[in-house]
PDB file of C-alpha atoms in Angstrom:
ATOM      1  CA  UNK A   1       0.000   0.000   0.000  1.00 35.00           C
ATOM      2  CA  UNK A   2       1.001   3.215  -0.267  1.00 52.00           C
ATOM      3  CA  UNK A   3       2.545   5.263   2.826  1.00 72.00           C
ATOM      4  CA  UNK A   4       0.176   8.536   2.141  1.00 77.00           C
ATOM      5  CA  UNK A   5      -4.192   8.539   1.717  1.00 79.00           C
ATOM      6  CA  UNK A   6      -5.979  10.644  -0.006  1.00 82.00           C
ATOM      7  CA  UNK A   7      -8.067  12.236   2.462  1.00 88.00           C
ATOM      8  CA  UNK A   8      -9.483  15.754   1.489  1.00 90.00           C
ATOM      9  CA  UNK A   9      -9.587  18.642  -1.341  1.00 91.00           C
ATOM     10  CA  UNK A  10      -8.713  22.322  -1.516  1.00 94.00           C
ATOM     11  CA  UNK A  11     -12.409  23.578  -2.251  1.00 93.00           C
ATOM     12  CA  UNK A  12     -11.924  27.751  -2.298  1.00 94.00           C
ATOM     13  CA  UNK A  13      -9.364  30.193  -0.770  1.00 94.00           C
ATOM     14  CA  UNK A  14     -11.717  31.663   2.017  1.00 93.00           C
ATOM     15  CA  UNK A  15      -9.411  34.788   3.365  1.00 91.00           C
ATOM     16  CA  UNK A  16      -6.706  37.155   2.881  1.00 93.00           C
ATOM     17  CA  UNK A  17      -4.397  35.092   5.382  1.00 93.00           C
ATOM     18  CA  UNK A  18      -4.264  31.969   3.519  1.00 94.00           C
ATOM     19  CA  UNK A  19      -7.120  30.007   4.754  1.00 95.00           C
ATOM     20  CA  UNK A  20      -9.085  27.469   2.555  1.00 96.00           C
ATOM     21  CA  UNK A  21     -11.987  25.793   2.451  1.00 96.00           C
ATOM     22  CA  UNK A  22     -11.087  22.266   3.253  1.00 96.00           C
ATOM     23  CA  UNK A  23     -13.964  19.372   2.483  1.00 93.00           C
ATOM     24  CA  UNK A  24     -13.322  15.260   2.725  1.00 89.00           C
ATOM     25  CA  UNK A  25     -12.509  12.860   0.174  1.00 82.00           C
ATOM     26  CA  UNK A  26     -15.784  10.693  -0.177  1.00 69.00           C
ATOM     27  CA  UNK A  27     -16.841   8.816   1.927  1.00 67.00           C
ATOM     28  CA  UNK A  28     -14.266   9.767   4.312  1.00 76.00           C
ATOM     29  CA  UNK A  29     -14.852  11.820   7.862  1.00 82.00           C
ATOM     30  CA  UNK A  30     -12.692  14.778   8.429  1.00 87.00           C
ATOM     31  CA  UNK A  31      -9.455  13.732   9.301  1.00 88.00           C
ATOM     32  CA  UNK A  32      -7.358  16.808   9.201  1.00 92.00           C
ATOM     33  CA  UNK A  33      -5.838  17.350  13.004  1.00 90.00           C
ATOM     34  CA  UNK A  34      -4.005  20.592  14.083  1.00 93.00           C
ATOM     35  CA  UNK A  35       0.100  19.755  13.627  1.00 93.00           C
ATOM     36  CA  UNK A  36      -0.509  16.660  11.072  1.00 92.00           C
ATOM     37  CA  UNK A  37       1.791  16.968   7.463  1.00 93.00           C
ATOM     38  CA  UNK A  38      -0.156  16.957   4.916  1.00 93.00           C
ATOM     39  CA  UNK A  39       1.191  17.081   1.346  1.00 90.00           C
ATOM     40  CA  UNK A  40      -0.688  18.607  -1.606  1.00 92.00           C
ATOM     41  CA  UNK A  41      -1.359  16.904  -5.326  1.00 86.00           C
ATOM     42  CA  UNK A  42      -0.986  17.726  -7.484  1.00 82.00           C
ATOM     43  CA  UNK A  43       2.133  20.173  -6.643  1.00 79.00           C
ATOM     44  CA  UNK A  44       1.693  23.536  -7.941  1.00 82.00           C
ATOM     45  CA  UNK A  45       4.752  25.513  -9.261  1.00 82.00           C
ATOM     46  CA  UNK A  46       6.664  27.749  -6.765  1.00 87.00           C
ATOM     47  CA  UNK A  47       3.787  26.816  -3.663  1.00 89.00           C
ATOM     48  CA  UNK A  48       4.133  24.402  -0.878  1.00 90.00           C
ATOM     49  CA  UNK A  49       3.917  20.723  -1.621  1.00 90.00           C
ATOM     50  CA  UNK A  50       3.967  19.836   1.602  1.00 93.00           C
ATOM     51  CA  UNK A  51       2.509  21.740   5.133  1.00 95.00           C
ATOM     52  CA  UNK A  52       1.907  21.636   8.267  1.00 96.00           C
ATOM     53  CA  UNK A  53      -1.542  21.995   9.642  1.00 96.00           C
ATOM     54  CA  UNK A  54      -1.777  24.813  11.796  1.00 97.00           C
ATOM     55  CA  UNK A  55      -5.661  25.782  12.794  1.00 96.00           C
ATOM     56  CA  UNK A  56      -8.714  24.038  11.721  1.00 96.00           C
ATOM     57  CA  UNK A  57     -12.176  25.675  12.246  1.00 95.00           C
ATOM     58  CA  UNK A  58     -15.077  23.610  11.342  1.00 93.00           C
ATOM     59  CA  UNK A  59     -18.172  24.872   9.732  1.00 90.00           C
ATOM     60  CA  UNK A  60     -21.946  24.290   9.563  1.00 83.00           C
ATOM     61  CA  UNK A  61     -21.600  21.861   5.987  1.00 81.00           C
ATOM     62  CA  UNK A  62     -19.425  19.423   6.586  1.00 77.00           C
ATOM     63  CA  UNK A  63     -16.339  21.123   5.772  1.00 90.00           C
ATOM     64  CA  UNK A  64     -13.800  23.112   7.708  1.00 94.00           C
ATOM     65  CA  UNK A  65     -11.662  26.306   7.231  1.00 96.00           C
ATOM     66  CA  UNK A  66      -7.928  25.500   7.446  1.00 97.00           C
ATOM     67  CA  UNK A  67      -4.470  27.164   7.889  1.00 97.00           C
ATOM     68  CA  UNK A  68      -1.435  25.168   6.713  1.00 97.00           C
ATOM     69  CA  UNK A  69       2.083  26.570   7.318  1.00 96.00           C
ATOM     70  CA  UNK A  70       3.195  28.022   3.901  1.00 95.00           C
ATOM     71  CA  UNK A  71       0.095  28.997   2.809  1.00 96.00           C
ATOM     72  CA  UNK A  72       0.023  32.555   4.325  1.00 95.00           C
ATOM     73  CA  UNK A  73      -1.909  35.064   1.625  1.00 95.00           C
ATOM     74  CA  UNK A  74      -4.733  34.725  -0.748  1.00 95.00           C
ATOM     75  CA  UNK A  75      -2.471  33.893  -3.350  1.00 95.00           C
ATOM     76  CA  UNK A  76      -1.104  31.031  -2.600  1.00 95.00           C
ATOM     77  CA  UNK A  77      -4.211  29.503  -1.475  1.00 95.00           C
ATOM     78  CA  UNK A  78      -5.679  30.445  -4.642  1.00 95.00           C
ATOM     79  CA  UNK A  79      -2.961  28.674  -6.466  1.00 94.00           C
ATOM     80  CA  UNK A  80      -3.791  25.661  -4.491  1.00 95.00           C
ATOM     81  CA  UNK A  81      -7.320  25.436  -4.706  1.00 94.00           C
ATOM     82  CA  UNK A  82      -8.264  22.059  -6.394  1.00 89.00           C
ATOM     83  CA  UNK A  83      -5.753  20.111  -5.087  1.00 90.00           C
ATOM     84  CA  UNK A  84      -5.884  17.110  -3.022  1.00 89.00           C
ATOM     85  CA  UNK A  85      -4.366  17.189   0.945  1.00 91.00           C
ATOM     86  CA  UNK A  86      -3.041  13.704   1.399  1.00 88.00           C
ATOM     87  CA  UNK A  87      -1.855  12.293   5.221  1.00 88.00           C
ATOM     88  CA  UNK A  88       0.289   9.510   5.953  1.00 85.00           C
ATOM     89  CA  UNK A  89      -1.203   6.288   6.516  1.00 78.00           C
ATOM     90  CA  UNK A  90       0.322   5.775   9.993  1.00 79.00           C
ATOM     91  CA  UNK A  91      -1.388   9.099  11.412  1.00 82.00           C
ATOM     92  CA  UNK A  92      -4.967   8.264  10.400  1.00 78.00           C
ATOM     93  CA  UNK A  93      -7.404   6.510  13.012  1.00 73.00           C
ATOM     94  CA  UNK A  94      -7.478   2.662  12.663  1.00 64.00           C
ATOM     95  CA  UNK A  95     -10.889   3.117  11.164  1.00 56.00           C
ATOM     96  CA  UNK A  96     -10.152   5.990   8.966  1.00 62.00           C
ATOM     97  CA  UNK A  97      -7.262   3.624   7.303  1.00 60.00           C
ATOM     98  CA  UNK A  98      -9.406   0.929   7.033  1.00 62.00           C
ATOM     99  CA  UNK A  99     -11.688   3.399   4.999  1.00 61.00           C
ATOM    100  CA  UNK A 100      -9.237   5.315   2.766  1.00 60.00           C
ATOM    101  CA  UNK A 101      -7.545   1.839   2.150  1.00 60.00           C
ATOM    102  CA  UNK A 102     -11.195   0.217   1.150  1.00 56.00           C
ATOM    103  CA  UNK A 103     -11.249   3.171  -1.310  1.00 56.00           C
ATOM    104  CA  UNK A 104      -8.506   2.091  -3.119  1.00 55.00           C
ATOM    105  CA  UNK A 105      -8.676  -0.186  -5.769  1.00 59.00           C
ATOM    106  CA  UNK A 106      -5.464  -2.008  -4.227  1.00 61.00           C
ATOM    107  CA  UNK A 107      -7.768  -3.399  -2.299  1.00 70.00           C
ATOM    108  CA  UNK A 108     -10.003  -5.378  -4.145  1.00 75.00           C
ATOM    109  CA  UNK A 109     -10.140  -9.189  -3.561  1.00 83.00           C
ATOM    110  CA  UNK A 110      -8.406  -8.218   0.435  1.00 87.00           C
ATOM    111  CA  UNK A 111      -9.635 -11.483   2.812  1.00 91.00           C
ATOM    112  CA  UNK A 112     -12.178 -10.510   5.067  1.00 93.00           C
ATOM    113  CA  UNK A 113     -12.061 -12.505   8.475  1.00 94.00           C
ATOM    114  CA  UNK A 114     -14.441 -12.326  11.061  1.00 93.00           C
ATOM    115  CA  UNK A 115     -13.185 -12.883  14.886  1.00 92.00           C
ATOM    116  CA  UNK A 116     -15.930 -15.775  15.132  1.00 92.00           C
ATOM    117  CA  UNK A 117     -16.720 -17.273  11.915  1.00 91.00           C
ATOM    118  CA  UNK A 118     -13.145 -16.956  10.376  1.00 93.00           C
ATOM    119  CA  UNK A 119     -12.814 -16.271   6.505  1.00 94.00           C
ATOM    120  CA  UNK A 120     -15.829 -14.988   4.901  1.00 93.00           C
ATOM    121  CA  UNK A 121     -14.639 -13.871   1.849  1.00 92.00           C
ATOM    122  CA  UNK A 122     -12.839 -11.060  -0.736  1.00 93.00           C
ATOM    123  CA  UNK A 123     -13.258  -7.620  -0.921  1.00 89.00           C
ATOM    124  CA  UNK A 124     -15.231  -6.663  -4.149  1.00 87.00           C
ATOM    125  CA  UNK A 125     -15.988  -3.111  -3.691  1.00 82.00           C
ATOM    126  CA  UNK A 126     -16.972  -0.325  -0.630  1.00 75.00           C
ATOM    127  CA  UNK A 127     -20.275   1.492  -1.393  1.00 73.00           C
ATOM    128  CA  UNK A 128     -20.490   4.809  -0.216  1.00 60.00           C
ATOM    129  CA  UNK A 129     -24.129   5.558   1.815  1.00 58.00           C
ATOM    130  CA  UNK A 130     -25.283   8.514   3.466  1.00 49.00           C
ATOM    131  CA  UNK A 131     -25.163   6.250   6.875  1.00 57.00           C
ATOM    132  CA  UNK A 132     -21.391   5.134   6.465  1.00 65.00           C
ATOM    133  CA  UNK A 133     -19.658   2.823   3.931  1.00 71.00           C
ATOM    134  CA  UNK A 134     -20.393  -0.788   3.294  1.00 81.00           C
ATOM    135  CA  UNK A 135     -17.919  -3.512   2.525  1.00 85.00           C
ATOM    136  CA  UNK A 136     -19.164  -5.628  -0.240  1.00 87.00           C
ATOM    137  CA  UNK A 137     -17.382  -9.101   0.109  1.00 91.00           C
ATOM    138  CA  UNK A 138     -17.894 -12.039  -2.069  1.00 91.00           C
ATOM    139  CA  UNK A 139     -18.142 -14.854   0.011  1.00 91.00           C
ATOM    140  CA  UNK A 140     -15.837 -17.644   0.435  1.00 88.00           C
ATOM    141  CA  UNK A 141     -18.658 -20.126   0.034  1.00 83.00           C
ATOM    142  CA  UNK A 142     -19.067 -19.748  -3.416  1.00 80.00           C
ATOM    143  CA  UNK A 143     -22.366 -17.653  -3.337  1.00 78.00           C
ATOM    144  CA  UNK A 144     -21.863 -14.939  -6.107  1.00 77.00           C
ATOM    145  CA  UNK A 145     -26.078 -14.146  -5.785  1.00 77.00           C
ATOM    146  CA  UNK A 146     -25.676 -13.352  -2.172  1.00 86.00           C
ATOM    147  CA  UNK A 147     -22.662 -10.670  -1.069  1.00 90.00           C
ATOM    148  CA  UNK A 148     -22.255 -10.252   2.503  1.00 90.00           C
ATOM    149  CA  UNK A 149     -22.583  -6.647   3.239  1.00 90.00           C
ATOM    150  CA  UNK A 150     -20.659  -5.040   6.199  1.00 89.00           C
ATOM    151  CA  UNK A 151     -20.879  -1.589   7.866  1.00 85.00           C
ATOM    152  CA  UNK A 152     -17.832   0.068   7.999  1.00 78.00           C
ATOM    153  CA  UNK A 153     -18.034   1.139  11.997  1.00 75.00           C
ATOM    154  CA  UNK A 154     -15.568   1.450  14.765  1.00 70.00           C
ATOM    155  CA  UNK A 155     -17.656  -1.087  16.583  1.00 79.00           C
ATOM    156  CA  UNK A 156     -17.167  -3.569  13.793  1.00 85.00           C
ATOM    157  CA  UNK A 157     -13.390  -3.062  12.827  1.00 81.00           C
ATOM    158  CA  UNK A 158     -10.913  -4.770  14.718  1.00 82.00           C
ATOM    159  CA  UNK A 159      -7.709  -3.938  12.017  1.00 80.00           C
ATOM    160  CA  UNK A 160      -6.360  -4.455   9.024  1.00 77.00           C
ATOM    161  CA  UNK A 161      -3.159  -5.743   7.909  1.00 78.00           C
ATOM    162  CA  UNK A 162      -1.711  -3.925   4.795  1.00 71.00           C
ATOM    163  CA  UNK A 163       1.104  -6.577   4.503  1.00 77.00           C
ATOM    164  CA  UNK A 164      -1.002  -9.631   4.926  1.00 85.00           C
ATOM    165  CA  UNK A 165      -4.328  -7.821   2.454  1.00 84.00           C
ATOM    166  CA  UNK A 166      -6.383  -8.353   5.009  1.00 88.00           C
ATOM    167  CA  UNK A 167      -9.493  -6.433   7.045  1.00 88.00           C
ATOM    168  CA  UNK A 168     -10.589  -8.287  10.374  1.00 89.00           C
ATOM    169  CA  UNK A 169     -14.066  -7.415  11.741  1.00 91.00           C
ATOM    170  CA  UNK A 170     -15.895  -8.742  14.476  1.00 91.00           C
ATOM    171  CA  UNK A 171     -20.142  -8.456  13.037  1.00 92.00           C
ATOM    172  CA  UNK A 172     -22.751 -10.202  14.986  1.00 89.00           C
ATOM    173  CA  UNK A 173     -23.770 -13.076  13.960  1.00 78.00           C
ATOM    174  CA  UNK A 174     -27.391 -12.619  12.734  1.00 83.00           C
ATOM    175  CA  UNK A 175     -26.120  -9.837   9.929  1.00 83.00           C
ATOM    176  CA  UNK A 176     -23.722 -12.275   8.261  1.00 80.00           C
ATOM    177  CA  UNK A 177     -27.028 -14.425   7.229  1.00 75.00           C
ATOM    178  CA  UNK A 178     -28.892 -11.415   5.451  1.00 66.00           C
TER     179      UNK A 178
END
């Protein structure tokens, strides 16, 4: 996998000082955190292609306004609008990981194991729903008709493994017969 996740875009310069309008990649919660790097794609010539986050203030829509260090006039955020902020992998929240790393094709046909009922299959595809995410996986049984479908929840995910492909959940056991 790759060390750095795609985890939000550069929607509008908001202020003189530098601040932009910051909203998530899809399907992803807002990870940005006050002193996190971030770096920006695509790089822009002569502006930062890397910062520092330095003051996040959330709004009413989902979206936040944020300072990074570099980015200190109008300009420069202008000049950056559009791009993507990405974060490393190892500072995102287990869950967040196991999001932006369902959201990557490199993940398709990942084993799924459940702490009780072992294997249950490969990763096909996440679905994006207004609730939270869904992890499609074709089941190890054979049953293309039938895809088990798993919310992607903190009280579900127990890790992932990049190494090994694999996502380990823990679901009750009445949603793995739907």
């Amino acid at each position: 996998m790759r060390e750095w996740a795609d985890v939000a875009w550069l929607a509008t310069a908001k202020n003189l000082d530098g601040g932009l309008v910051v909203r998530s990649a899809s399907g992803l919660p807002f990870l940005l955190e006050e002193g996190v790097e971030v770096a920006f794609v695509p790089p822009v010539l002569d502006r930062p292609r890397r910062a520092q986050v330095e003051e996040i203030r959330p709004r009413d829509d989902d979206s936040a306004v944020v300072w990074f260090s570099g980015v200190e006039d109008i300009d420069t955020a202008k000049a950056l609008t559009g791009c993507h902020v990405l974060m490393r992998r190892a500072d995102l929240p287990e869950l967040a990981r196991a999001q932006a790393a369902a959201h990557s094709d490199a993940t398709r046909g990942w084993e799924v194991h459940d702490a009780n009922a072992g294997l249950l299959g490969t990763l096909l595809r996440v679905d994006d729903n207004p609730g939270q995410s869904l992890l499609v996986v074709a089941r190890a049984d054979g049953d293309e008709g039938h895809p088990i479908l798993i919310p992607l929840v903190d009280e579900f995910l127990v890790g992932i493994d990049e190494e090994a492909c694999r996502i380990d959940v823990d679901v009750p056991a009445g949603l793995l017969s739907l």
